[in-house]
mmCIF file of C-alpha atoms and ligand atoms in Angstrom:
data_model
loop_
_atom_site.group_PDB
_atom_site.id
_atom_site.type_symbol
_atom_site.label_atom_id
_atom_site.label_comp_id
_atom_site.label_asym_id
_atom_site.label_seq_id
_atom_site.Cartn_x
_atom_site.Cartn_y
_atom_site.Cartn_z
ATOM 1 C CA UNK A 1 0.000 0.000 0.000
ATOM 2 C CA UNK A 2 1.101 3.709 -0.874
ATOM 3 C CA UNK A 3 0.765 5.898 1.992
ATOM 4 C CA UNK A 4 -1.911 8.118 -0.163
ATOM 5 C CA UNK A 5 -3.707 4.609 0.286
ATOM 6 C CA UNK A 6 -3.357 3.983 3.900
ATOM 7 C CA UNK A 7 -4.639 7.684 4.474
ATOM 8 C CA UNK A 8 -7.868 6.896 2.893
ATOM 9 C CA UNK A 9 -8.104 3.919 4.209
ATOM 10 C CA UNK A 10 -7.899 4.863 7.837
ATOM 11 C CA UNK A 11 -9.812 7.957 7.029
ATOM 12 C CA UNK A 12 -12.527 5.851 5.086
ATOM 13 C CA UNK A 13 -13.145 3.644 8.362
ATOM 14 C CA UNK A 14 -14.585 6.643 10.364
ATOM 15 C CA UNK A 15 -16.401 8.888 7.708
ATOM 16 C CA UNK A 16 -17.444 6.320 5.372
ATOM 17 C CA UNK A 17 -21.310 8.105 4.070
ATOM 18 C CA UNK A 18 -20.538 11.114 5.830
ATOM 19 C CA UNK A 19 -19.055 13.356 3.433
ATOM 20 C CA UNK A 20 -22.189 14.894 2.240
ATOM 21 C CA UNK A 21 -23.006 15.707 5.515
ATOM 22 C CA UNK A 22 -19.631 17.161 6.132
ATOM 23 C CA UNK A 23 -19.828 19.543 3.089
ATOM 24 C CA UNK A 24 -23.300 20.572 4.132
ATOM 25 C CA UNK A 25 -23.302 21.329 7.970
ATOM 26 C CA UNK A 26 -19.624 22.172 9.425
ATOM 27 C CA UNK A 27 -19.282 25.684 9.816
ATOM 28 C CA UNK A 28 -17.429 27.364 7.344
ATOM 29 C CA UNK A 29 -14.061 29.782 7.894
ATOM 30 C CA UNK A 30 -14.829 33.103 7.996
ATOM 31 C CA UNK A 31 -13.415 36.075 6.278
ATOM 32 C CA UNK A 32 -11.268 37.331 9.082
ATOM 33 C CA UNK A 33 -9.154 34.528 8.143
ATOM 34 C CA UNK A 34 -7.900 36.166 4.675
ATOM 35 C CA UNK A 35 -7.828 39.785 6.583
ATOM 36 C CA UNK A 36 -5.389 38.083 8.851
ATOM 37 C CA UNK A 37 -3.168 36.502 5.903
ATOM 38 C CA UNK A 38 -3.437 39.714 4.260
ATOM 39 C CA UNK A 39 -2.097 41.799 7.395
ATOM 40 C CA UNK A 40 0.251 39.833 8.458
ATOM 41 C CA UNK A 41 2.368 37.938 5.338
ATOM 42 C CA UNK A 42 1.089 40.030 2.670
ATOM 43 C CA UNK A 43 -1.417 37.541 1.200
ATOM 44 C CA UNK A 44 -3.740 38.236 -1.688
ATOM 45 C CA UNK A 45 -5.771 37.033 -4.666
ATOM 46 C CA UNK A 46 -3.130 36.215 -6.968
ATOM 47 C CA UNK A 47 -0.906 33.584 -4.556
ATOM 48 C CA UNK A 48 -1.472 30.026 -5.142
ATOM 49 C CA UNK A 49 -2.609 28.026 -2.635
ATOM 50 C CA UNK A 50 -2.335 24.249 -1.842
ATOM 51 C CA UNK A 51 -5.069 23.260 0.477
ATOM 52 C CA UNK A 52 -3.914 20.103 1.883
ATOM 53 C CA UNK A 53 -6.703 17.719 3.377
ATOM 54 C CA UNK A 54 -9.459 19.656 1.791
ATOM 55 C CA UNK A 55 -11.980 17.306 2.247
ATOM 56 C CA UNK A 56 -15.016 18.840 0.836
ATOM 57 C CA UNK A 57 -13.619 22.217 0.355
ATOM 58 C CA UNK A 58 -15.030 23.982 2.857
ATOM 59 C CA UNK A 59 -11.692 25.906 3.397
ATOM 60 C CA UNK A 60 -10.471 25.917 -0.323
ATOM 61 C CA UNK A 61 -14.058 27.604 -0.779
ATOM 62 C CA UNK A 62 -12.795 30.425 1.225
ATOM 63 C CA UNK A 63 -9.574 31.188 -0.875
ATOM 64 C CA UNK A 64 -11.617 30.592 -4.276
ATOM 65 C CA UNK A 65 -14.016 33.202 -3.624
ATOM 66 C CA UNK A 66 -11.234 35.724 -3.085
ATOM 67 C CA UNK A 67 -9.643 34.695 -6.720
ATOM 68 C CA UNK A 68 -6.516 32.133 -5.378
ATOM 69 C CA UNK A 69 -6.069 29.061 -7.601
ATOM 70 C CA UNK A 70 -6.355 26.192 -5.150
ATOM 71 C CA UNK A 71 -5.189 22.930 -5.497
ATOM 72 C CA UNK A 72 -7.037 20.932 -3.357
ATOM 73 C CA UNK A 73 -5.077 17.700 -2.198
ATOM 74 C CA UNK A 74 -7.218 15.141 -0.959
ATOM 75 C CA UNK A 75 -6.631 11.128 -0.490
ATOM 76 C CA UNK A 76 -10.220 9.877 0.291
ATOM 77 C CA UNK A 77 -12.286 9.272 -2.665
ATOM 78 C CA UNK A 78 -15.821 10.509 -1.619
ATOM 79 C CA UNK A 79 -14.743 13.842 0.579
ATOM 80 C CA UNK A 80 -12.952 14.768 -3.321
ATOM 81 C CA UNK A 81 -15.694 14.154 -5.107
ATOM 82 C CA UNK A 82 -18.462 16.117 -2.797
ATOM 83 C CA UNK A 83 -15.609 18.807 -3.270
ATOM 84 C CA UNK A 84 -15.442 18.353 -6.938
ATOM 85 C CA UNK A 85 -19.435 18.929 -7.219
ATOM 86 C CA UNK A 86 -19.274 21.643 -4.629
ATOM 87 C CA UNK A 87 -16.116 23.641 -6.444
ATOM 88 C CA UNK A 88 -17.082 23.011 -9.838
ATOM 89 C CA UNK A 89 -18.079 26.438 -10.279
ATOM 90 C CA UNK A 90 -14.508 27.615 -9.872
ATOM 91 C CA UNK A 91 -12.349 25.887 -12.627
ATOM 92 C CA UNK A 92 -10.027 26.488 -13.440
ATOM 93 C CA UNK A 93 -9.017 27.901 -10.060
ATOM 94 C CA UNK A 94 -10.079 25.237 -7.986
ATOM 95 C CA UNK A 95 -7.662 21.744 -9.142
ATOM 96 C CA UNK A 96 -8.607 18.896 -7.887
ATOM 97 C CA UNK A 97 -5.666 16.501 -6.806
ATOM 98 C CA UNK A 98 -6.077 12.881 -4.912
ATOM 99 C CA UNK A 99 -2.525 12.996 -3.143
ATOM 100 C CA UNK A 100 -1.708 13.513 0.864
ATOM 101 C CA UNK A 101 0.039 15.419 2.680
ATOM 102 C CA UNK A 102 3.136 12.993 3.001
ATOM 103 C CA UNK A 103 3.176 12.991 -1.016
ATOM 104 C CA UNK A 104 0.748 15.772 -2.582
ATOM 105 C CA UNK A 105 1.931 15.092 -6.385
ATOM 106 C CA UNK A 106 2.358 18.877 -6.874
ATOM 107 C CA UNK A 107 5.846 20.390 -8.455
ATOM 108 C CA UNK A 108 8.554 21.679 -6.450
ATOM 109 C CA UNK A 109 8.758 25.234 -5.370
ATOM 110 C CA UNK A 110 5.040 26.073 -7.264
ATOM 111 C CA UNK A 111 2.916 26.705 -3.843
ATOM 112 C CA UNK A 112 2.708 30.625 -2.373
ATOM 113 C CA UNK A 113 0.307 29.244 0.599
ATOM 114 C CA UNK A 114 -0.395 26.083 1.980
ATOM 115 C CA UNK A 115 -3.587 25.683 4.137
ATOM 116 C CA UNK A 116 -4.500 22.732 6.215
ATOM 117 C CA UNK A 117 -8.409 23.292 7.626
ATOM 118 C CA UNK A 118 -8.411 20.435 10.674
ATOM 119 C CA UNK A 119 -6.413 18.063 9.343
ATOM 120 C CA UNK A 120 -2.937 18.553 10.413
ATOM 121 C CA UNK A 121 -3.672 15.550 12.782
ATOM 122 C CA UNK A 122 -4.261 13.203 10.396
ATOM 123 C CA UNK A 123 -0.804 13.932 8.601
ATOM 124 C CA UNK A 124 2.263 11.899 9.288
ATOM 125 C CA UNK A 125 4.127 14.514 10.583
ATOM 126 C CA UNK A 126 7.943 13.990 9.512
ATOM 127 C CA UNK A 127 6.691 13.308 5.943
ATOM 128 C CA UNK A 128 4.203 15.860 5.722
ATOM 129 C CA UNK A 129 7.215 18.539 6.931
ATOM 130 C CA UNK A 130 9.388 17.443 4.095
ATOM 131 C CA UNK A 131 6.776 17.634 1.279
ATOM 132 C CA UNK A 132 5.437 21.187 2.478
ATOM 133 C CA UNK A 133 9.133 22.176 2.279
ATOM 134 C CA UNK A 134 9.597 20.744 -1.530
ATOM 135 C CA UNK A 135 6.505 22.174 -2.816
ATOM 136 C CA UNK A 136 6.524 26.025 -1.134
ATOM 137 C CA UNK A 137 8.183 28.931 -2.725
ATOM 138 C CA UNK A 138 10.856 30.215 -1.398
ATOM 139 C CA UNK A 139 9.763 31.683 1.804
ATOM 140 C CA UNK A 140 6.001 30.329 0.635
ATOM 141 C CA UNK A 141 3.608 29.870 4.390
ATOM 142 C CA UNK A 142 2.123 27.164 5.862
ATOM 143 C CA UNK A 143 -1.656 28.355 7.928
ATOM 144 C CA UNK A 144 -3.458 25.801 9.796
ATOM 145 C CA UNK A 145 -6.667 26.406 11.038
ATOM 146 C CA UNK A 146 -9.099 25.215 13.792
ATOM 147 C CA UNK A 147 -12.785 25.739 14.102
ATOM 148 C CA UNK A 148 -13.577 25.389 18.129
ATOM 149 C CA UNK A 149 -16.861 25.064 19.447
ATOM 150 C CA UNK A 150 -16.763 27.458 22.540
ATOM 151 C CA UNK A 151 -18.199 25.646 25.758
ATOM 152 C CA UNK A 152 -19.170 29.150 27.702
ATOM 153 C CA UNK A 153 -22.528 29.200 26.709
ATOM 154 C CA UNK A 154 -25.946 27.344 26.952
ATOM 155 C CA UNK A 155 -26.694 26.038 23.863
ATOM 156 C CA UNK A 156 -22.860 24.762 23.298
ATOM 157 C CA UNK A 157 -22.885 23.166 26.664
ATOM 158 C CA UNK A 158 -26.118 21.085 25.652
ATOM 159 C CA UNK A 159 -24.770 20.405 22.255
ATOM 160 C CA UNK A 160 -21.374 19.342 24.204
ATOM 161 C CA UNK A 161 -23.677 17.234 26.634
ATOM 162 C CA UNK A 162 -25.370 15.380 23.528
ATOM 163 C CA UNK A 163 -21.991 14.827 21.654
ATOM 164 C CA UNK A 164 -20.681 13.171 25.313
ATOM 165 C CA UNK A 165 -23.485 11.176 25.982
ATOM 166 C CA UNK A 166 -24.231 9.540 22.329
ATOM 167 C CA UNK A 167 -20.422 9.033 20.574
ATOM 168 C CA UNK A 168 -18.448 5.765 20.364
ATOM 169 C CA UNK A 169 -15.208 5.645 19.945
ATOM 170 C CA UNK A 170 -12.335 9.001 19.381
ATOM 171 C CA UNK A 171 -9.851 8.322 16.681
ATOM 172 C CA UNK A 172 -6.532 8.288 18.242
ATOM 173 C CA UNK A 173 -4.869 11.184 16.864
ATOM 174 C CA UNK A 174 -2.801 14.034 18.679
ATOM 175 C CA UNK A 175 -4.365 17.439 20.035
ATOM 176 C CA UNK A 176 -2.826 20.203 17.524
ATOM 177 C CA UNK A 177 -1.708 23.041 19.804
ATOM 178 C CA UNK A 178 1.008 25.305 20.028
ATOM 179 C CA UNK A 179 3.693 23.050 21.077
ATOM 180 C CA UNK A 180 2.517 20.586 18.436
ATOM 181 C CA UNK A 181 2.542 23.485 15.376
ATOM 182 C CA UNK A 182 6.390 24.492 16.908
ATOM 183 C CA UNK A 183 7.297 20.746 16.299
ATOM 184 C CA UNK A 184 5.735 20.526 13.522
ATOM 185 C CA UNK A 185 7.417 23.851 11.583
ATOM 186 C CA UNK A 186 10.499 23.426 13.493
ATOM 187 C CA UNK A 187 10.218 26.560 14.633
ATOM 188 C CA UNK A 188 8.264 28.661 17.216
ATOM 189 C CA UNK A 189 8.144 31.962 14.977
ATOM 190 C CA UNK A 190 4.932 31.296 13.967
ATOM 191 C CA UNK A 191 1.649 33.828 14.597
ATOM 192 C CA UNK A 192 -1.476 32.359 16.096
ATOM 193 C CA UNK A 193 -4.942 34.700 16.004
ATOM 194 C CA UNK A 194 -8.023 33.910 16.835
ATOM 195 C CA UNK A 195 -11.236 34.731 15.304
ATOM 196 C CA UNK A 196 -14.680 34.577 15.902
ATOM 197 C CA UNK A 197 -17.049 32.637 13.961
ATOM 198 C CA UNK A 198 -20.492 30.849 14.407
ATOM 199 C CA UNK A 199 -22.499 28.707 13.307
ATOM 200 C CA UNK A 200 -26.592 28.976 13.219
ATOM 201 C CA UNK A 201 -28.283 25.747 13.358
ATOM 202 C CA UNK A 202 -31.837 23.911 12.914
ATOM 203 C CA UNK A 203 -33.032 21.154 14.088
ATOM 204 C CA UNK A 204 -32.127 19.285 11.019
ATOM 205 C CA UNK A 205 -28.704 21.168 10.797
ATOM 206 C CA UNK A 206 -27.838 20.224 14.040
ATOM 207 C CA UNK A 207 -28.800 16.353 13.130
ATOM 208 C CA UNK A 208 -26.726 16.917 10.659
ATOM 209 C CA UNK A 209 -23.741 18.725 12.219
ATOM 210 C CA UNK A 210 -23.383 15.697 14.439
ATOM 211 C CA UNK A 211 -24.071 13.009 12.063
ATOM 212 C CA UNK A 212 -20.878 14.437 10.121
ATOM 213 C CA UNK A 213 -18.751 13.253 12.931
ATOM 214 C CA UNK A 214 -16.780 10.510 12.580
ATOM 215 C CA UNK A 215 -17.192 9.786 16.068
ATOM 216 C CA UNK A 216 -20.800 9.586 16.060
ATOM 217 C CA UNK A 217 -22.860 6.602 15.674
ATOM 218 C CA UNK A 218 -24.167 6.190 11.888
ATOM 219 C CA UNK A 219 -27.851 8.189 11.303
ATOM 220 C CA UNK A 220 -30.078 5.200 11.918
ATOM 221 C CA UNK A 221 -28.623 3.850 14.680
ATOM 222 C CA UNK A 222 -30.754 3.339 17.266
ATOM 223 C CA UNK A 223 -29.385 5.821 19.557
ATOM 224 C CA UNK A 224 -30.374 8.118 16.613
ATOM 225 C CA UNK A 225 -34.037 8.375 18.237
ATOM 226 C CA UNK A 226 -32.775 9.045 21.720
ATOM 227 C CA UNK A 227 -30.936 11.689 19.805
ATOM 228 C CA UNK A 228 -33.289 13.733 18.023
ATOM 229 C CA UNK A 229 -35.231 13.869 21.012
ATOM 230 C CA UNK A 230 -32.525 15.632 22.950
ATOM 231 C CA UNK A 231 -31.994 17.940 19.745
ATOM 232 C CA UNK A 232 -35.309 18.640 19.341
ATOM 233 C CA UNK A 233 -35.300 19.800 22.836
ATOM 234 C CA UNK A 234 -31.994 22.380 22.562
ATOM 235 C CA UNK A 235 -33.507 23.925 19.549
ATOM 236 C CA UNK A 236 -37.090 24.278 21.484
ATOM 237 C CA UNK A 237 -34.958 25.831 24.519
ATOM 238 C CA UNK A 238 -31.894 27.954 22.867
ATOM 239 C CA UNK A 239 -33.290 28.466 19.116
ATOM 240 C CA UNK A 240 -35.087 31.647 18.056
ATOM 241 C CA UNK A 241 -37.591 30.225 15.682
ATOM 242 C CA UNK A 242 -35.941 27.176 16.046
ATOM 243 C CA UNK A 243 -32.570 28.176 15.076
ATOM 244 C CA UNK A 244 -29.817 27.828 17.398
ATOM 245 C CA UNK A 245 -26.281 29.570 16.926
ATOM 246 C CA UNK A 246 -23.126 27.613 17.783
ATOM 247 C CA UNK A 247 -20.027 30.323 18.618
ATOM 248 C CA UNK A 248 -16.813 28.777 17.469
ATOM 249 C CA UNK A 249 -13.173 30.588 17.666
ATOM 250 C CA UNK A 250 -11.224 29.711 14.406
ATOM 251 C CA UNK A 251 -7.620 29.520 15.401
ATOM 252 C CA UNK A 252 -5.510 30.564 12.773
ATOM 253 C CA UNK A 253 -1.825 29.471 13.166
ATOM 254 C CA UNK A 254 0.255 31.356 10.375
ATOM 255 C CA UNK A 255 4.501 30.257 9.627
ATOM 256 C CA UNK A 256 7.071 28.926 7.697
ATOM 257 C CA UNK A 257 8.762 25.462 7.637
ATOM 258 C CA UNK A 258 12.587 25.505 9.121
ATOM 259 C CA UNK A 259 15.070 23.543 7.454
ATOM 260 C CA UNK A 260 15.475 20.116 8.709
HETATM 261 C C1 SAM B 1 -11.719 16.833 9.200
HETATM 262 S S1 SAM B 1 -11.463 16.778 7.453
HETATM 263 C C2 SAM B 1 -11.179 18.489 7.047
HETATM 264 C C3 SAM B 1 -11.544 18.845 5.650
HETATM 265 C C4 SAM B 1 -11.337 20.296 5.207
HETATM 266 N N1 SAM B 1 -9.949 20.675 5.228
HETATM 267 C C5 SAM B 1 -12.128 21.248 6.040
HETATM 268 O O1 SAM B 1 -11.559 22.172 6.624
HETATM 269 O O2 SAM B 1 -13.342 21.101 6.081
HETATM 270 C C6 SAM B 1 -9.851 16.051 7.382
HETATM 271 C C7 SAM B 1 -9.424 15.664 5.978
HETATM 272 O O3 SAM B 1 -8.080 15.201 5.997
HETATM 273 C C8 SAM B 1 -7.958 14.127 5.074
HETATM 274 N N2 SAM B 1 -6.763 13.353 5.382
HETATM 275 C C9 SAM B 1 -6.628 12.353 6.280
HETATM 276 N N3 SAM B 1 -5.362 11.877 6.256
HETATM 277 C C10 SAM B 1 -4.687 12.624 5.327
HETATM 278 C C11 SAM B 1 -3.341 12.640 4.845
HETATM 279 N N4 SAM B 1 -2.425 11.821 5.334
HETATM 280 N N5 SAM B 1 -3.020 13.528 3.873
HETATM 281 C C12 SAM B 1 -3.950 14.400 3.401
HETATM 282 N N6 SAM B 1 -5.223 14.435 3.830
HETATM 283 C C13 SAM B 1 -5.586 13.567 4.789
HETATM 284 C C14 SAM B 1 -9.234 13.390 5.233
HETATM 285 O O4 SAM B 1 -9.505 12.518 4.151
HETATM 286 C C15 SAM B 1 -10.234 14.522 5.404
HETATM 287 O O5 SAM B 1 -10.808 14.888 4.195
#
């Protein structure tokens, strides 16, 4: 097996049938992002971006609205195609590439930005290091973002309550935090912001929201009735018209790869 094969196979285990519900009901990034890239390391509209791990482009979406080609480099069959019907709009800007991060297929030196939307835990980390430093530009930046759902408020404590009470079983992969970006750049130059984004939420977007996590048990599961009852119930409590708002912080982390 290739290692592009391993990642999807791994991956495959846990989101098998969830795609679709990935690309429909995780909150998006928001623009604060590209104001941050833009402040800080001069990025704009004409810098090409490698969005590694783009799933169903719900980051790469992001850069292709503000007029970046995007390759999007993605192992796992069914998150690249949702991303291929959901970015079709966009060629040729948007490139779809099945590749990972340990061996992304792109040329040497031909990447301005690479972005990696909550995925850097899935990546191999020693590999993944090597390729970003083959395919950037000189001096090209590596982001990483986060979205966090924000536990300081009532409606994200009972969505945190349901998510505790109803998953199986975590994948075993590291937390990505500071000391874990430092590792993985090889450096601890690196600029870390935080933004505020939300997400708003019916009933059947919440159903959804959790259904897209791997961790979750598969919609139709019989836990799924216990569920919907407790979902029903936050949007009836926290929702105005039924429509609840999740408050996330995106975490951007913004740097460049060190020489190993
Ligand atoms: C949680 S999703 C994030 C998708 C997208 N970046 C976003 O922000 O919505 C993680 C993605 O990483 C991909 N992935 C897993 N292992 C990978 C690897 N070794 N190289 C590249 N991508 C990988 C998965 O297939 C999945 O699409």
């Amino acid at each position: 097996l290739t290692s592009k094969d391993r990642a999807a196979k791994k991956f495959a285990r846990r989101f098998d049938g969830r795609a679709d519900l990935y690309s429909r009901y995780r909150p998006g990034y928001p623009d604060g992002v590209l104001r941050k890239l833009e402040e800080k390391i001069g990025f704009n509209g004409k810098k090409v971006v490698a969005d590694v791990g783009s799933g169903t482009g719900i980051l790469s979406e992001l850069f292709l609205e503000n007029g970046n080609a995007v390759y999007c480099v993605e192992p796992y069959g069914e998150m690249r195609r949702t991303a291929e019907g959901r970015l079709g709009k966009f060629v040729p800007l948007f490139r779809s590439v099945a590749g990972t991060a340990e061996s992304t297929g792109l040329d040497d030196g031909s990447i301005d930005l690479i972005a990696v939307g909550q995925a850097l835990h899935w990546f191999e980390p020693t590999k993944a290091r090597k390729e970003f430093g083959r395919i950037l530009v000189k001096g090209g930046y590596v982001s990483i973002v986060y979205n966090r759902r924000r536990e300081d408020g009532d409606a994200e404590r009972a969505y945190a309550r349901i998510v505790h009470r109803f998953s199986k079983s975590r994948a075993e992969v590291p937390d990505v935090d500071d000391t874990y970006v430092a590792r993985f750049l090889g450096n601890s130059e690196f600029g870390k912001y935080v933004i505020a984004n939300s997400q708003r939420l019916n009933l059947q977007g919440m159903l959804g929201r959790l259904g897209s996590a791997s961790y979750m048990p598969p919609q139709g599961d019989p836990d799924w009735i216990g569920l919907e009852e407790e979902v029903g119930s936050i949007c009836d409590r926290y929702g105005e018209d039924g429509v609840v708002v999740l408050r996330h912080r995106t975490i951007l982390y913004v740097g460049r790869i060190s020489k190993m």
